[in-house]
Short mmCIF file of C-alpha atoms in Angstrom, two decimals:
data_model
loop_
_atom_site.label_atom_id
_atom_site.label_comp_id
_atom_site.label_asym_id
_atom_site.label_seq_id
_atom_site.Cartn_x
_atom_site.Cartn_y
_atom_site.Cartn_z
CA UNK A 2 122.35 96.46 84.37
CA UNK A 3 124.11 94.04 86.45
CA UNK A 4 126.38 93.85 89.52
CA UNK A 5 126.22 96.41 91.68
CA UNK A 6 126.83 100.33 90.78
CA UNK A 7 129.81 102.22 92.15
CA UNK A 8 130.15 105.61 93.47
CA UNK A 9 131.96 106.15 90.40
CA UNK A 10 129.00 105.00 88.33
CA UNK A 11 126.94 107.45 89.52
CA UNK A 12 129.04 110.09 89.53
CA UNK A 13 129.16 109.44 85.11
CA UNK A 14 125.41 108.52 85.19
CA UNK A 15 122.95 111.45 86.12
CA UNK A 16 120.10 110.11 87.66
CA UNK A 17 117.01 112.39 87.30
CA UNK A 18 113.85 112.31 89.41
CA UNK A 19 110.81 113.12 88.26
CA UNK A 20 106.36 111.90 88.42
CA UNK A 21 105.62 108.76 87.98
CA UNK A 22 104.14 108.17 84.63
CA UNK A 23 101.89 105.35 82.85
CA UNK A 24 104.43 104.70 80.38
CA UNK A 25 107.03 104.28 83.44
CA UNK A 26 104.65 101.10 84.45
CA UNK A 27 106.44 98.21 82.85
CA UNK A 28 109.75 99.09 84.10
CA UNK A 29 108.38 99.37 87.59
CA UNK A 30 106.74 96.16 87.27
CA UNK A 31 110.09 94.71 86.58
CA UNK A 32 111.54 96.48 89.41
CA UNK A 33 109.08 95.13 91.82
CA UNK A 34 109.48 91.67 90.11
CA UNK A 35 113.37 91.81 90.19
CA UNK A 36 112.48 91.88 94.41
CA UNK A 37 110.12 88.74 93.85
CA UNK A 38 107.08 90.84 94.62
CA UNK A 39 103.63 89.79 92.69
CA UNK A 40 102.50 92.78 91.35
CA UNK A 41 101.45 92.82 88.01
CA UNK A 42 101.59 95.90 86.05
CA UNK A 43 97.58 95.79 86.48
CA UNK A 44 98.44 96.20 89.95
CA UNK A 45 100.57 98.73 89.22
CA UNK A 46 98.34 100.73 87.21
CA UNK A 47 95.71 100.64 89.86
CA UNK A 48 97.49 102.13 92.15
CA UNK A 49 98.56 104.69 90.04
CA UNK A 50 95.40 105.62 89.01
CA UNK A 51 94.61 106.22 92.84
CA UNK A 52 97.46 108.03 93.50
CA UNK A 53 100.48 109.68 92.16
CA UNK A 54 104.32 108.62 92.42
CA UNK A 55 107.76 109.50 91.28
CA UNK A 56 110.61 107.67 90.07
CA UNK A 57 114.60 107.92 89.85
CA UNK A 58 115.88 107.37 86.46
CA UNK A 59 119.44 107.34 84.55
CA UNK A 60 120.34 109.44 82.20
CA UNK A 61 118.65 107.19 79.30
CA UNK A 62 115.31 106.75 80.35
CA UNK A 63 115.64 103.66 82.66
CA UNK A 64 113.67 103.41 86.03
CA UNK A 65 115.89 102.81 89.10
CA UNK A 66 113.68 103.89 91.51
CA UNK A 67 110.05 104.17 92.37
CA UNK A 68 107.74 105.68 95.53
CA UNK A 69 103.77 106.19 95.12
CA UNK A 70 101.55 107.82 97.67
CA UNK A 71 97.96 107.99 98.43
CA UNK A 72 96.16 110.86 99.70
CA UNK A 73 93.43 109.38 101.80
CA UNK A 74 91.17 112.47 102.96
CA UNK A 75 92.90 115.84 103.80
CA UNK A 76 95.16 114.80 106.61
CA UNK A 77 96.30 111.23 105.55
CA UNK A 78 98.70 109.94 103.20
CA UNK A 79 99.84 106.00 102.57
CA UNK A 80 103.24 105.61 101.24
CA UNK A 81 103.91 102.26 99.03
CA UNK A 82 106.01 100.51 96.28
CA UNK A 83 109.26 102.17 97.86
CA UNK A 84 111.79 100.54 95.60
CA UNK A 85 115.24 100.59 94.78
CA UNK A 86 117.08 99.03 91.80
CA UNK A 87 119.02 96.26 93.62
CA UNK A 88 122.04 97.73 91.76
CA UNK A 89 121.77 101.22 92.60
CA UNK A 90 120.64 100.90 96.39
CA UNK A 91 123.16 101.89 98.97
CA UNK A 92 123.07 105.30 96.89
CA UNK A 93 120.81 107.37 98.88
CA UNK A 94 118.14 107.35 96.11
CA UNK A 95 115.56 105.63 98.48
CA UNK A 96 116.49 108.63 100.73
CA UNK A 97 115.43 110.91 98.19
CA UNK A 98 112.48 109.82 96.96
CA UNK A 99 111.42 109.96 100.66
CA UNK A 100 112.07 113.42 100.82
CA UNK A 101 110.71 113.88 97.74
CA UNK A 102 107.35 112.47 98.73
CA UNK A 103 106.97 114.20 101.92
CA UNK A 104 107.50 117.48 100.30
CA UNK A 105 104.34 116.87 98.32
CA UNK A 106 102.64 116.10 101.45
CA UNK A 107 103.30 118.88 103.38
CA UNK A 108 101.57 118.99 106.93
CA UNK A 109 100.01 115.00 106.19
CA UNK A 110 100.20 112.14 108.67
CA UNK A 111 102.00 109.71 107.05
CA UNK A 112 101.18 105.38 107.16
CA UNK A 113 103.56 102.77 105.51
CA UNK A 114 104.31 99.63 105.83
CA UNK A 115 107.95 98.66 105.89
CA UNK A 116 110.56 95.29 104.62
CA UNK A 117 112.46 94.86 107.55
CA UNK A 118 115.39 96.32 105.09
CA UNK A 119 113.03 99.49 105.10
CA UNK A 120 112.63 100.02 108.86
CA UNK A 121 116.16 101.78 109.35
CA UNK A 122 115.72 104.18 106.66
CA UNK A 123 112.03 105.03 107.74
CA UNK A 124 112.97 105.35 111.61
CA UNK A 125 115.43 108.05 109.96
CA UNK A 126 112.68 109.68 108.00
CA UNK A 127 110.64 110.26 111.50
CA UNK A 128 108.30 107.09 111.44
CA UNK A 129 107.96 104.61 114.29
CA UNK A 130 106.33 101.12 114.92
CA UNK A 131 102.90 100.60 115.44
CA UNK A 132 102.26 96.99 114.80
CA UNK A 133 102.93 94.42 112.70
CA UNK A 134 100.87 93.01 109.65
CA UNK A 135 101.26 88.90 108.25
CA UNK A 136 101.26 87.63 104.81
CA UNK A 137 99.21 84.99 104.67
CA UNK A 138 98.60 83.27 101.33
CA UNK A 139 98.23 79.77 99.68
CA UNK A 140 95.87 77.43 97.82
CA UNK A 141 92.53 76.91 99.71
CA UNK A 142 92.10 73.63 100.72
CA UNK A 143 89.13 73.76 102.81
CA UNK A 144 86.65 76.56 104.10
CA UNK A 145 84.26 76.03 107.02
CA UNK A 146 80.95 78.10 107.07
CA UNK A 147 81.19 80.14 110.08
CA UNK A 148 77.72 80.60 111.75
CA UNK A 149 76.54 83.92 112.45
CA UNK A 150 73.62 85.33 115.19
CA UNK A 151 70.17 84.87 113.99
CA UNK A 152 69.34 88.07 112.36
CA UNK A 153 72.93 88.73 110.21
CA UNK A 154 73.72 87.63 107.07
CA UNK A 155 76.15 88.00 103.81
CA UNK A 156 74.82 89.41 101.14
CA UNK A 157 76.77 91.01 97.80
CA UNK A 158 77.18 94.70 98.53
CA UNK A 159 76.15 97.32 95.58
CA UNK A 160 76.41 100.94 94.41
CA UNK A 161 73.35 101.77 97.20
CA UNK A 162 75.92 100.82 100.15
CA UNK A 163 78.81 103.02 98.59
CA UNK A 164 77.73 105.45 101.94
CA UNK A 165 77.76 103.24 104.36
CA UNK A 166 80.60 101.34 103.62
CA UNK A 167 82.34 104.92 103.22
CA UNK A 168 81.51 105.57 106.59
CA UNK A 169 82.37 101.75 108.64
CA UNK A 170 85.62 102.46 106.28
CA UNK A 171 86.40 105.62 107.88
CA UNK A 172 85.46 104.90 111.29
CA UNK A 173 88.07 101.86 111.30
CA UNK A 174 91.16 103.11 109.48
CA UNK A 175 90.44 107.33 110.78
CA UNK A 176 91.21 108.57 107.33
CA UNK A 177 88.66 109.12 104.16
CA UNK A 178 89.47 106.21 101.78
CA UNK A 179 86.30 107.34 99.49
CA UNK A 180 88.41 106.87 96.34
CA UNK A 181 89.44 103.84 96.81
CA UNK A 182 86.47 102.42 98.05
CA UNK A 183 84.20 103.14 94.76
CA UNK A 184 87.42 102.21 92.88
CA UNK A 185 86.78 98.53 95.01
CA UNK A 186 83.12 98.63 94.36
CA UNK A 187 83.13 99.41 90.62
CA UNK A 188 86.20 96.46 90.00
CA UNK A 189 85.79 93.97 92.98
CA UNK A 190 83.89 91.39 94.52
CA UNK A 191 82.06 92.88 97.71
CA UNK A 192 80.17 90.88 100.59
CA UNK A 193 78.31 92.55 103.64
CA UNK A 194 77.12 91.32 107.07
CA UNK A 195 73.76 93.04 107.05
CA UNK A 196 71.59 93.16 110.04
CA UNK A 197 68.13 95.01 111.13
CA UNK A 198 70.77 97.14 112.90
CA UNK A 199 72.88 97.97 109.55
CA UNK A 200 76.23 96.58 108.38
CA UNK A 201 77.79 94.95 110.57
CA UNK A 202 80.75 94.06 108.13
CA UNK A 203 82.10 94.02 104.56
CA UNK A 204 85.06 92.55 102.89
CA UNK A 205 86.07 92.72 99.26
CA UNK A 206 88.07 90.65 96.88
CA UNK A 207 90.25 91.03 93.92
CA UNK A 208 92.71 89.95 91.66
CA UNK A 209 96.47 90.54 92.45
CA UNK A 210 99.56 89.38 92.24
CA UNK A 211 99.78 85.28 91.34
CA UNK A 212 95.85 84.84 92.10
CA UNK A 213 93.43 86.86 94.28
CA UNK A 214 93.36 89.40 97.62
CA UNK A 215 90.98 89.45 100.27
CA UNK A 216 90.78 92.21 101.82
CA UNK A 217 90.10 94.84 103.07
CA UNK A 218 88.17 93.30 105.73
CA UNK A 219 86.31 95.40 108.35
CA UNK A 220 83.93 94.48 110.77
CA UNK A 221 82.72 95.09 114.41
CA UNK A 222 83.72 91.82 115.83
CA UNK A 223 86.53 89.10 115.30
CA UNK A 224 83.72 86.48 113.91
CA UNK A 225 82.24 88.06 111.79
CA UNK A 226 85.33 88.84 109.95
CA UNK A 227 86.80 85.27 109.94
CA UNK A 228 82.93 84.49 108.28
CA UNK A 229 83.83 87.09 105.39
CA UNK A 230 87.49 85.46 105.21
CA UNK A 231 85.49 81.97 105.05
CA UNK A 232 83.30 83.28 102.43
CA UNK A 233 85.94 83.89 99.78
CA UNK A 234 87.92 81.28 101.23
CA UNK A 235 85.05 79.08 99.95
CA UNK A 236 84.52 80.83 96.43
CA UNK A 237 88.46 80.45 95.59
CA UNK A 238 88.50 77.10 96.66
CA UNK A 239 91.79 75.19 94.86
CA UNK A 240 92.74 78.77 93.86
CA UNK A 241 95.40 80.85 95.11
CA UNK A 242 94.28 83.57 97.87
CA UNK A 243 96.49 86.17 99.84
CA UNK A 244 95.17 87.86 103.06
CA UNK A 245 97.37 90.72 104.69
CA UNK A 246 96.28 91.16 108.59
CA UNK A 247 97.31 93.05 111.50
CA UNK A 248 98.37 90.24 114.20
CA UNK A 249 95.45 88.32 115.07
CA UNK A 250 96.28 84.67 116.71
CA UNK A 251 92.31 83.55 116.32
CA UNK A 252 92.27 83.98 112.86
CA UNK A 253 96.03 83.46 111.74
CA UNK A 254 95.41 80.18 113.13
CA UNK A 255 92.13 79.23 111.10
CA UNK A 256 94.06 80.62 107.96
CA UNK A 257 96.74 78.39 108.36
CA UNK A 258 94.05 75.12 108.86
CA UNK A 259 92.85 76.50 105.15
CA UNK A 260 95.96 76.28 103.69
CA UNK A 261 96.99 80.04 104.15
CA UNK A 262 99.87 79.91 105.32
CA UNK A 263 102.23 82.87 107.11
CA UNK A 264 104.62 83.12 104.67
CA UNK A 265 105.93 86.91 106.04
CA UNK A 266 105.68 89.69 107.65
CA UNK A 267 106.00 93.36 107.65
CA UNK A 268 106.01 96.22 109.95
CA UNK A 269 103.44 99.10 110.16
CA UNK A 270 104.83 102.24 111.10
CA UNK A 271 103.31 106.05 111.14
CA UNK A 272 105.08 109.66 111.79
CA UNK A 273 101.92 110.13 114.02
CA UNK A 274 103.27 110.32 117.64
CA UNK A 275 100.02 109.95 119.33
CA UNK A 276 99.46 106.32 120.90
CA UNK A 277 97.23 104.53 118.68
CA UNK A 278 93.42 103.77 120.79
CA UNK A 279 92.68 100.24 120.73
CA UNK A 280 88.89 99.75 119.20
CA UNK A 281 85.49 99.10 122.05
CA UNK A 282 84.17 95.95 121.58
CA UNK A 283 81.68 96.72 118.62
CA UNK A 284 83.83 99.61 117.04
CA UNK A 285 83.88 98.95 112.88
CA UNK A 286 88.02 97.81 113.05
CA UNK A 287 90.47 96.57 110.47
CA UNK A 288 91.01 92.80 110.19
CA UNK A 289 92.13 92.87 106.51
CA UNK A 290 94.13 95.40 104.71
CA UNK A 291 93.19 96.01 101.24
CA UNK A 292 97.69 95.64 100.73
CA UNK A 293 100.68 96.50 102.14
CA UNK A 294 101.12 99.56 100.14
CA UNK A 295 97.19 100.74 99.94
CA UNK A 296 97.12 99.90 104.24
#
């Protein structure tokens, strides 16, 4: 369909909504691609997998409209892929999947992270600002090794750290992302900053979009997570890499000398109305998201 659709459009067209479906996955990967988004309908069906979604169709079948959610522990939910057919939007249908999602998510605290187009609708819906994540992304062109204290180093994570990066997971984000964690472990690249005190960090890394994702990234101080960054800087070197980060200066700036580049941004917002605790020096804390939509 082209052009925009009228009232009158669809008043003749009945648009249905309904679960998400596997079959549903190549029209949403044309939906996201329509907005110049990267996801690949790999992407798509991961995130399906972990979660569950609905979409708005017309009366013959085509997808208009998509939401997924994630239910991350028993009081958490992550909203994602919110899109809207740029010829049906203006129609309330991003207003209803909303309110379709938080009806299967009765009493959940709810985490997204918005377009700036998004924000109005959201601050409607009962979220608010909490921060502000940056795209950064680009070819590597060069990757210092950053030093660590005597005592730490990387080392490839396996199925025997599935606890304990469970538990520096939960600690930083304050929500139970088990699922997606052994999905990470099973299908990603993983790295650890091991010490005789324990992990002191892990980061994995995967392919998305037009190349591959670092992240997420947690850790219990800034340098050790700009080593982990380093370290897959290093092993996509000439390749393309994407890093989504809560506003850090220190390391936005040493992305940008490796050729990743700021290249957006969007805003995290929450319906949780308590003021968010910033982390103790030492406190496991998110430098790296594992994406905008997964948080």
């Amino acid at each position: 369909m082209t052009g925009t659709a009228t009232y009158r459009d669809q008043q003749e067209t009945q648009i249905a909504f309904r679960p998400m479906h596997p079959d549903d996955l190549p029209q949403a990967a044309r939906l996201s691609k329509d907005l110049a988004w990267p996801h690949r309908q790999d992407d798509w069906s991961q995130m399906l997998d972990l979660g569950q979604g609905t979409v708005a169709t017309t009366q013959d079948g085509t997808v208009i409209g998509t939401i997924l959610w994630w239910k991350w522990g028993g009081q958490a939910a992550c909203l994602g892929m919110i899109i809207v057919s740029p010829a049906w939007q203006g129609h309330g249908i991003g207003k209803q999947l909303m309110a379709l999602a938080r009806q299967a998510l009765p009493g959940y605290t709810l985490y997204l992270n918005a377009t700036s187009a998004g924000v109005p609708l959201y601050e409607k819906s009962g979220f608010r600002y909490t921060g502000v994540v940056e795209q950064h992304q680009g070819n590597v062109a060069t990757a210092p090794l950053i030093p660590l204290p005597e005592g730490c180093r990387i080392r490839p994570a396996g199925v025997a750290d599935l606890e304990a990066l469970c538990a520096m997971d939960a600690a930083a984000k304050k929500m139970d992302r088990r699922s997606l964690i052994e999905s990470l472990l099973s299908d990603a690249r993983c790295i650890i900053i091991d010490s005789e005190s324990g992990i002191l960090g892990f980061s994995f890394c995967r392919k998305f979009g037009w190349g591959q994702a670092a992240g997420p990234v947690m850790a219990t101080s800034e340098n050790f997570a700009l080593a982990m960054v380093a370290y897959w800087a290093g092993i996509c070197a000439g390749q393309f890499l994407r890093v989504d980060m809560p506003q850090n200066d220190v390391i936005a700036t040493a992305l940008d000398e490796w050729g990743l580049l700021r290249v957006g941004t969007v805003v995290s917002m929450t319906t949780d109305r308590a003021d968010s605790v910033p982390p103790l020096p030492g406190e496991a804390t998110c430098f790296a998201l594992c994406g905008q939509a997964f948080g």
